[in-house]
PDB file of C-alpha atoms in Angstrom:
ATOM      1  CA  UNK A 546      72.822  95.697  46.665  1.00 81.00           C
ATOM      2  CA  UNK A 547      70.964  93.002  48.932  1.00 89.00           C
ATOM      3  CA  UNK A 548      67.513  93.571  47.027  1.00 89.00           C
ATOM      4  CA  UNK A 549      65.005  91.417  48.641  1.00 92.00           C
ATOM      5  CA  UNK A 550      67.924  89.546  50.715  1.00 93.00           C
ATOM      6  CA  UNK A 551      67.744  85.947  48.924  1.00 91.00           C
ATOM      7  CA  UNK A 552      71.764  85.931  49.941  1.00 92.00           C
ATOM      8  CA  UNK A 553      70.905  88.113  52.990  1.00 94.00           C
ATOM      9  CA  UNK A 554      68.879  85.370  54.520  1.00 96.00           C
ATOM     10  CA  UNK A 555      71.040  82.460  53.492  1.00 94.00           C
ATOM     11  CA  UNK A 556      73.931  83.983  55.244  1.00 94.00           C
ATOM     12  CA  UNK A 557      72.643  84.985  58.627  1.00 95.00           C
ATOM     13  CA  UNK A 558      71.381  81.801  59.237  1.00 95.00           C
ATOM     14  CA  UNK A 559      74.656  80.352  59.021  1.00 94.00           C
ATOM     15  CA  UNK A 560      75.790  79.560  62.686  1.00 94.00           C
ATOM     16  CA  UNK A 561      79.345  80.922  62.308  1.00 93.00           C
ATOM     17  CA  UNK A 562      77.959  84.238  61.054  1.00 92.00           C
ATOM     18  CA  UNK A 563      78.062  87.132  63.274  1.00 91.00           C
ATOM     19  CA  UNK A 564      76.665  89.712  61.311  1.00 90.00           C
ATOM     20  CA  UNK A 565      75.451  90.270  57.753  1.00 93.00           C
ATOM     21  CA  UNK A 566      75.815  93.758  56.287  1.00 90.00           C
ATOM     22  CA  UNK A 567      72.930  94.239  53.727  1.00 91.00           C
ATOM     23  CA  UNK A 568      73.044  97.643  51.278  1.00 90.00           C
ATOM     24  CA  UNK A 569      70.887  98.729  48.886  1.00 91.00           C
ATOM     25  CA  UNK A 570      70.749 101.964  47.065  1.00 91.00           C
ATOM     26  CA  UNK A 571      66.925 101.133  47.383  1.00 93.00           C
ATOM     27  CA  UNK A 572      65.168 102.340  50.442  1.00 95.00           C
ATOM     28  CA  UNK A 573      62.266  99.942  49.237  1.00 94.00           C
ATOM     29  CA  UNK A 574      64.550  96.984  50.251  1.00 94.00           C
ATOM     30  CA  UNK A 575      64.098  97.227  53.910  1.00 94.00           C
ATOM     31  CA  UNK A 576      60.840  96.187  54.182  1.00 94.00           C
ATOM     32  CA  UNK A 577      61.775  93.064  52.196  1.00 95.00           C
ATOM     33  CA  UNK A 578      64.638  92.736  54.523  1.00 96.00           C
ATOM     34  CA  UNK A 579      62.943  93.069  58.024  1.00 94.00           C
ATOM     35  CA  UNK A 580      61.209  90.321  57.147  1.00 95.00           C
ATOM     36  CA  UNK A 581      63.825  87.820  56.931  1.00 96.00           C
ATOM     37  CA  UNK A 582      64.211  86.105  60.576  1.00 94.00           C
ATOM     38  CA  UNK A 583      66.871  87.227  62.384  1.00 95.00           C
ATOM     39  CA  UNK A 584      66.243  86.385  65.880  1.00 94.00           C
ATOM     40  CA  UNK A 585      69.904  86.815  66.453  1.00 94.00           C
ATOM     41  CA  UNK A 586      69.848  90.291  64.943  1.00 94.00           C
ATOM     42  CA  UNK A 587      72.535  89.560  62.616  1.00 94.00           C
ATOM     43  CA  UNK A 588      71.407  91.689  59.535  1.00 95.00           C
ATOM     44  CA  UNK A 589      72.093  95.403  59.668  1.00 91.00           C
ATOM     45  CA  UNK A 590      70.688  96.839  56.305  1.00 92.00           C
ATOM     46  CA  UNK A 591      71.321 100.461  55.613  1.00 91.00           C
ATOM     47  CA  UNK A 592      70.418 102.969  52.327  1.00 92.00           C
ATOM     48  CA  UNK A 593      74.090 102.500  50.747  1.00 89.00           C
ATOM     49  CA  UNK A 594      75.848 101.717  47.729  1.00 85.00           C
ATOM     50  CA  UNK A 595      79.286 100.293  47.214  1.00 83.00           C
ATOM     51  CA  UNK A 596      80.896 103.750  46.810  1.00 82.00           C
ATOM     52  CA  UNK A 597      81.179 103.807  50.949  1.00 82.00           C
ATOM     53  CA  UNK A 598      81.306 100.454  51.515  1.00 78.00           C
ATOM     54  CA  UNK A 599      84.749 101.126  53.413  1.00 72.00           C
ATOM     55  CA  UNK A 600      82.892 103.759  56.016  1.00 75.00           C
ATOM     56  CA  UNK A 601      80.152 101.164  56.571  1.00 69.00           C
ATOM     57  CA  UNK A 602      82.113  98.104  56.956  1.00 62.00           C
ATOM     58  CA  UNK A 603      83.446  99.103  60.739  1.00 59.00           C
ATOM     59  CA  UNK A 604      79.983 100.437  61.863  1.00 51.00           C
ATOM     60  CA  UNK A 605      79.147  99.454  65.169  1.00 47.00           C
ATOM     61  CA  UNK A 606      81.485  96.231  64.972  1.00 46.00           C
ATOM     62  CA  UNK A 607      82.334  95.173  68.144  1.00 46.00           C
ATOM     63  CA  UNK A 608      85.857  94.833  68.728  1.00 45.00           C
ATOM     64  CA  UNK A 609      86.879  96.898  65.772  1.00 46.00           C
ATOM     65  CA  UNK A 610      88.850 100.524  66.578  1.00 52.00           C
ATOM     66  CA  UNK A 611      87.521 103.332  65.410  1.00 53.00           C
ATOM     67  CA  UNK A 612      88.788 103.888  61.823  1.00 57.00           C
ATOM     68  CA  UNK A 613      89.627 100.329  60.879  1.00 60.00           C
ATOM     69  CA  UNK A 614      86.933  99.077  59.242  1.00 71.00           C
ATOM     70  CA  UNK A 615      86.799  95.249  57.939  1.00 82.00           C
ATOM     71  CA  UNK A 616      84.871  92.413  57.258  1.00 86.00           C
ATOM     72  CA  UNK A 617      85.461  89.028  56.397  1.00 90.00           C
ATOM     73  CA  UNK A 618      84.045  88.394  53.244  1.00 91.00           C
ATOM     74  CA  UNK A 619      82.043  90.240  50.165  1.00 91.00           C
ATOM     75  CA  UNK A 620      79.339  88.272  48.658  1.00 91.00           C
ATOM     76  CA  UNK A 621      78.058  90.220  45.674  1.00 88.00           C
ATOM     77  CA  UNK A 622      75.034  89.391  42.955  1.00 84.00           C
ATOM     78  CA  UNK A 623      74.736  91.513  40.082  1.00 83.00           C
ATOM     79  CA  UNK A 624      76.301  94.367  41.488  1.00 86.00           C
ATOM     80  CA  UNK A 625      79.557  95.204  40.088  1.00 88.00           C
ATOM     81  CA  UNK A 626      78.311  96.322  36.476  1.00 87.00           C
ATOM     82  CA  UNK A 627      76.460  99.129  38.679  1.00 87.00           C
ATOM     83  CA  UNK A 628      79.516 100.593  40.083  1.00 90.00           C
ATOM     84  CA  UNK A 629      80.431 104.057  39.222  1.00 90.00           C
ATOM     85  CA  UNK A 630      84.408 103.935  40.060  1.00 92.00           C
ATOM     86  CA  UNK A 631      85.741 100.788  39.724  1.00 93.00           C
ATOM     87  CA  UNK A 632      89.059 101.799  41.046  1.00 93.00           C
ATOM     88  CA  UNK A 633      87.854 102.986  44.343  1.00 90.00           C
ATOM     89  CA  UNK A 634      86.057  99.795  44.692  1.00 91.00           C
ATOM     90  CA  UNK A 635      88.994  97.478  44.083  1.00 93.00           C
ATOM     91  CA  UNK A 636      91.008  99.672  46.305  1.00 91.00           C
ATOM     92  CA  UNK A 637      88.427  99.743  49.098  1.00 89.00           C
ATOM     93  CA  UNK A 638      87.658  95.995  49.161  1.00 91.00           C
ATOM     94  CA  UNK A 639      91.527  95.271  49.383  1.00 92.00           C
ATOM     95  CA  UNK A 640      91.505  97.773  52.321  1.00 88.00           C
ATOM     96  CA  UNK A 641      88.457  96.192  54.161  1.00 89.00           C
ATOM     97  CA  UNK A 642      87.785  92.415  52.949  1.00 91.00           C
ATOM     98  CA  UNK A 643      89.690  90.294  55.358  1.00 91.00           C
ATOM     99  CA  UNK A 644      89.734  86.710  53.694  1.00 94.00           C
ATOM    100  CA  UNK A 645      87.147  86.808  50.406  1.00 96.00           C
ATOM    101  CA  UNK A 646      85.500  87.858  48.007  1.00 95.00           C
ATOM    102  CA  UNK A 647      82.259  85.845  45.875  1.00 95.00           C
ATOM    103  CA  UNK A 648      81.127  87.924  42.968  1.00 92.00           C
ATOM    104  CA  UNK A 649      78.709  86.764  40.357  1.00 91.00           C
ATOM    105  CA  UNK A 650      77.283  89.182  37.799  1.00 89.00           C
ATOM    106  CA  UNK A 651      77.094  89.270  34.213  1.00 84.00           C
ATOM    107  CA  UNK A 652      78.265  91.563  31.226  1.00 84.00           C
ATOM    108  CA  UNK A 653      76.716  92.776  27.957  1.00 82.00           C
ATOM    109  CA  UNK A 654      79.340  94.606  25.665  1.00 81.00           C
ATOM    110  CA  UNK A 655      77.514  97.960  24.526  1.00 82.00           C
ATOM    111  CA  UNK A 656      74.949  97.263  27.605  1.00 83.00           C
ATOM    112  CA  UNK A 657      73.642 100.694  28.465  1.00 85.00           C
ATOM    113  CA  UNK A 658      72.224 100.157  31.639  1.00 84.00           C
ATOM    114  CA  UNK A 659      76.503  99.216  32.949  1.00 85.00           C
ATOM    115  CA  UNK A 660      78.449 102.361  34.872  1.00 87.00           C
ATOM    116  CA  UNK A 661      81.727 100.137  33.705  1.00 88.00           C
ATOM    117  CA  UNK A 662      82.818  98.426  31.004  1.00 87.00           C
ATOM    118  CA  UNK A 663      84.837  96.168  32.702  1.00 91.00           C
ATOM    119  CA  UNK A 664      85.017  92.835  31.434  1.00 91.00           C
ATOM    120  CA  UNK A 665      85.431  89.797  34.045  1.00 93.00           C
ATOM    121  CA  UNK A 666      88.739  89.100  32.815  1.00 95.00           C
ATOM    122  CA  UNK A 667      89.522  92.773  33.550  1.00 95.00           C
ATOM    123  CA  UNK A 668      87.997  92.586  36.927  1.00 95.00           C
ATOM    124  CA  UNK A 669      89.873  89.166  37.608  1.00 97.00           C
ATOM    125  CA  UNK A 670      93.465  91.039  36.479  1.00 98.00           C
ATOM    126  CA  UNK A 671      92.097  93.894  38.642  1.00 97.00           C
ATOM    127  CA  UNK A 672      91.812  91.574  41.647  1.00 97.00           C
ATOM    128  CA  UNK A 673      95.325  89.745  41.083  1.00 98.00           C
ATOM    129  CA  UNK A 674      97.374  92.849  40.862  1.00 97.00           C
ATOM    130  CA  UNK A 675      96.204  93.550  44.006  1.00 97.00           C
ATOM    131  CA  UNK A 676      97.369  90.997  45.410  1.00 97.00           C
ATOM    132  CA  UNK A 677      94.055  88.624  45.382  1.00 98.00           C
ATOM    133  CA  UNK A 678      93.959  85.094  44.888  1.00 98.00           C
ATOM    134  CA  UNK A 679      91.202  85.128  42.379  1.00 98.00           C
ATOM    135  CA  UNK A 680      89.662  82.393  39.809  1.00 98.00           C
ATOM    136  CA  UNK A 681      86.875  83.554  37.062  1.00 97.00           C
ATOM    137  CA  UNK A 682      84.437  80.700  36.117  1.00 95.00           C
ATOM    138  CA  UNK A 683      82.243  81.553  32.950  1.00 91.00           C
ATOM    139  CA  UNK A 684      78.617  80.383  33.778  1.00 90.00           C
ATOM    140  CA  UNK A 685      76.488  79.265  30.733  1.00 81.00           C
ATOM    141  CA  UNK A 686      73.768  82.191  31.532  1.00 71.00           C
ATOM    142  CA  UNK A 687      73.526  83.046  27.873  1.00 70.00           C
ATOM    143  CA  UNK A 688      77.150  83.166  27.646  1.00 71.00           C
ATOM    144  CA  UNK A 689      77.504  86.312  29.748  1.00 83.00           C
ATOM    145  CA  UNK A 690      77.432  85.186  33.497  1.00 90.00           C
ATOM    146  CA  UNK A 691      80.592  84.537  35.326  1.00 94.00           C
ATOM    147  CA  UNK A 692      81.361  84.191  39.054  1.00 94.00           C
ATOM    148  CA  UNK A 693      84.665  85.255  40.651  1.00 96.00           C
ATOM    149  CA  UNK A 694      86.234  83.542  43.662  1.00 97.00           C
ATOM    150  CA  UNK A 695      89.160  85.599  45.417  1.00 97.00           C
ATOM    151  CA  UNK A 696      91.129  84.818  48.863  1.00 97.00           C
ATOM    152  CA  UNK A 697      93.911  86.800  50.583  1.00 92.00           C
TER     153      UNK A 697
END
């Protein structure tokens, strides 16, 4: 999710943007997010989680059919460990991501508080059979951050 929209923000302001698509299973993150300048009005946030990411991504995108959602890139922070299905979400971001994917998070074997126990290598393999350019970087966050780049 976007939570208070410290990625949000950075991305909208980038000139080349056209518009940022901010969810958040937490209705409380709106007001965080409406306060982010966005003269352009860039940012769309709605109530969501990644489980309908693909029925979101063509929302009210100009020059998009009906039925074909996309978008150009995922950027994702300490999200994935919080997805339900897994499966549906690899298969919906290869439907609907256009060029890339940026995905830091972290794992905990025997966490609780994860809906997957996906490890990044897993989610890296995940990526590549799919057809995904993809590279896994181990951060030094108490030696269980990692970031994951993937291009089509």
């Amino acid at each position: 999710g976007c939570g208070g929209g410290f990625l949000t923000e950075y991305v909208a302001a980038k000139k080349e943007v056209t518009r940022v698509l901010a969810i958040d299973p937490d209705p409380g993150c709106a007001e965080a997010i409406n306060q982010i300048p966005d003269p352009e009005g860039k940012i769309d946030f709605r109530v969501a989680d990644a489980s309908v990411l693909g029925d979101l991504a063509g929302a009210g995108m100009a020059g998009v059919e009906a039925g074909t959602p996309s978008i150009d890139y995922l950027i994702h922070r300490d999200v994935f460990m919080f997805i339900d299905d897994p499966e549906k979400y690899f298969d919906d971001v290869t439907k609907i991501v256009r060029r890339g994917i940026r995905h830091v998070g972290w794992f905990m074997s025997g966490n609780a508080r994860m809906k997957n126990t996906l490890e990044p290598q897993q989610i890296l393999s995940e990526l590549e059979k799919r057809g995904w350019r993809a590279q896994l970087h181990i951060l030094d966050w108490y030696k269980c951050g990692y970031y994951i780049s993937a291009d089509k």
